Amino acid sequence: MKKEFYKKIIVAFLLFIIIFTGFLFRIYKVDSYPLWSDEGETIINAQQVLSEGYPHGYYKGVPQFENYISIPAPSEDEMYAHVPRNYLGSKYENNKGWLTYYLLAGWFKLAGFTTFNARFLFIIFSILSIFLLYLITRELYSPKTALIASAFYAVNIPLVEYGRMCRYFSLLILLVFLSLYFFIKLCQTNKNKYYYLITLSLILLFHTHIISFMATSLFIIYYWFFNKKERINKQIIINFTLLLLFTIPWIFLVRFWVNFSTQGSLDWKLQWLVSVFVYIFTIYFLNTIFNFFRKNKKRIDLSKLSFLEIFIIIYIFISVLLVPSESAHHRIFLPIFVLFNILLVIYFRKIFLEKNLRYLFIFLIIIINGYLFWSIKIDYKVVYRPYWIWQARDYLQDNNVPANIPIYLRNCHQSLNVIIPNKVLLIDAMKREYLDNTKEEFYFFTYIKDFCPFLNNERLCIIENASYKNIIERCPTEQINDDLRVFHCNQHNL
């Protein structure tokens, strides 16, 4: 008894060290760089919740646009060339669930808005997800495997980076893990309380990220009926009804289905789906080859897939199949990246403890796939470290620019919008005719290292096609530094 007690104490102490280390990694200099565009968007939506009660498409009286989006529909407005994608067909924010905004609004009500406070709430969610990862791994494997997997997650630099952003990312991971943990407990105990806890976590997940909710729900359905071969019972009917009651009305309120009307090319979806099948086939092909040479021939049996492997396959497949083009980004796979930590630990131990060469190949396959996931080119200085936003703010303050003069940007307009009193507008969303004929004074900041190297959009990246072409020819410019310049346009030069 004492030995077991001391063992639990040691495990608890090690888990505390891991979680605390993860916290230090995430909190370190968290406010030493500006908010990037999507963080600004989240803060705007949270502030709208505080002022109007719901997230919508206007801030400081002007429409809110995405950065460099494909045009969903032309606008009849004399000022804007197209309508905002996130509010297409609805006055509400209809691209994602609202839970993130309400939680952040409540936190701002308590602590106020600062860059540190905006990110701190999501650090807490990320830390809780480390603990949930430990619980999931412990239930599926062992406390030792759980500790190692949690440690990998705690100090994984890309996951640390996403875990401290003022975005839904860490909340998404937390709620996916919460749903999986309650489902594991239901499979183990069949206690009624876990039906309700799963339903609650899925409802919260729905109101955070709907595509992840659909992928997780379909996994639970598949595993329950096809792997465990359970039947529909009274608790399932009750909880399914509750799930519908707390999700379907929101879909009709915001007209969520409109998001799917702007689907772009299916090429990228086919690429992702092919990669999933290649991943599965490679594992089982190598497994078959080894069994052949060992004269231990076995047929490929998909029922032998582990709980996590089934979830990863279904999650990726459903996410790629359903996600709207505007939301197509590797960030939707963040829960999968975290779960890879568990599989890495398992295969790592099999290589070095059991010396089974077969698992070396599986280990390498996961490493390669993980590398491919994370090899998407991201320039942190341009996207996630927009220091020029602070430089633009300082310029406006140093030159005593009045708060009633609008500011135009090509990107990160949301980031600047939440830290200055002026209205900040996305110039690429505006009509050239309006900009050519306006007599309104404004400042136009342009960052030389812009997003264009990442895009394939001639309308945005070729100056001849840009709405602001005549502005840069007529308005006087000032070079603030090597990367940032500003055009000051007023009635004398417009």
GROMACS .gro file of N, CA and C in nm, residues 44 254 306 398-399 404 414 438:
model
   24
   44ILE      N    1  -1.204   4.201  -3.108
   44ILE     CA    2  -1.316   4.282  -3.157
   44ILE      C    3  -1.448   4.212  -3.129
  254VAL      N    4  -2.761   3.216  -3.742
  254VAL     CA    5  -2.652   3.282  -3.814
  254VAL      C    6  -2.644   3.241  -3.961
  306SER      N    7  -0.601   0.127  -3.319
  306SER     CA    8  -0.621   0.173  -3.183
  306SER      C    9  -0.723   0.285  -3.178
  398ASP      N   10   0.289   6.010  -3.199
  398ASP     CA   11   0.395   6.112  -3.202
  398ASP      C   12   0.356   6.231  -3.288
  399ASN      N   13   0.273   6.208  -3.390
  399ASN     CA   14   0.232   6.316  -3.480
  399ASN      C   15   0.095   6.372  -3.443
  404ASN      N   16  -1.047   6.121  -3.523
  404ASN     CA   17  -1.153   6.113  -3.624
  404ASN      C   18  -1.100   6.089  -3.765
  414GLN      N   19  -0.728   4.464  -3.802
  414GLN     CA   20  -0.793   4.435  -3.675
  414GLN      C   21  -0.698   4.460  -3.558
  438THR      N   22  -1.256   6.033  -5.326
  438THR     CA   23  -1.282   6.080  -5.190
  438THR      C   24  -1.201   6.206  -5.159
   0.00000   0.00000   0.00000
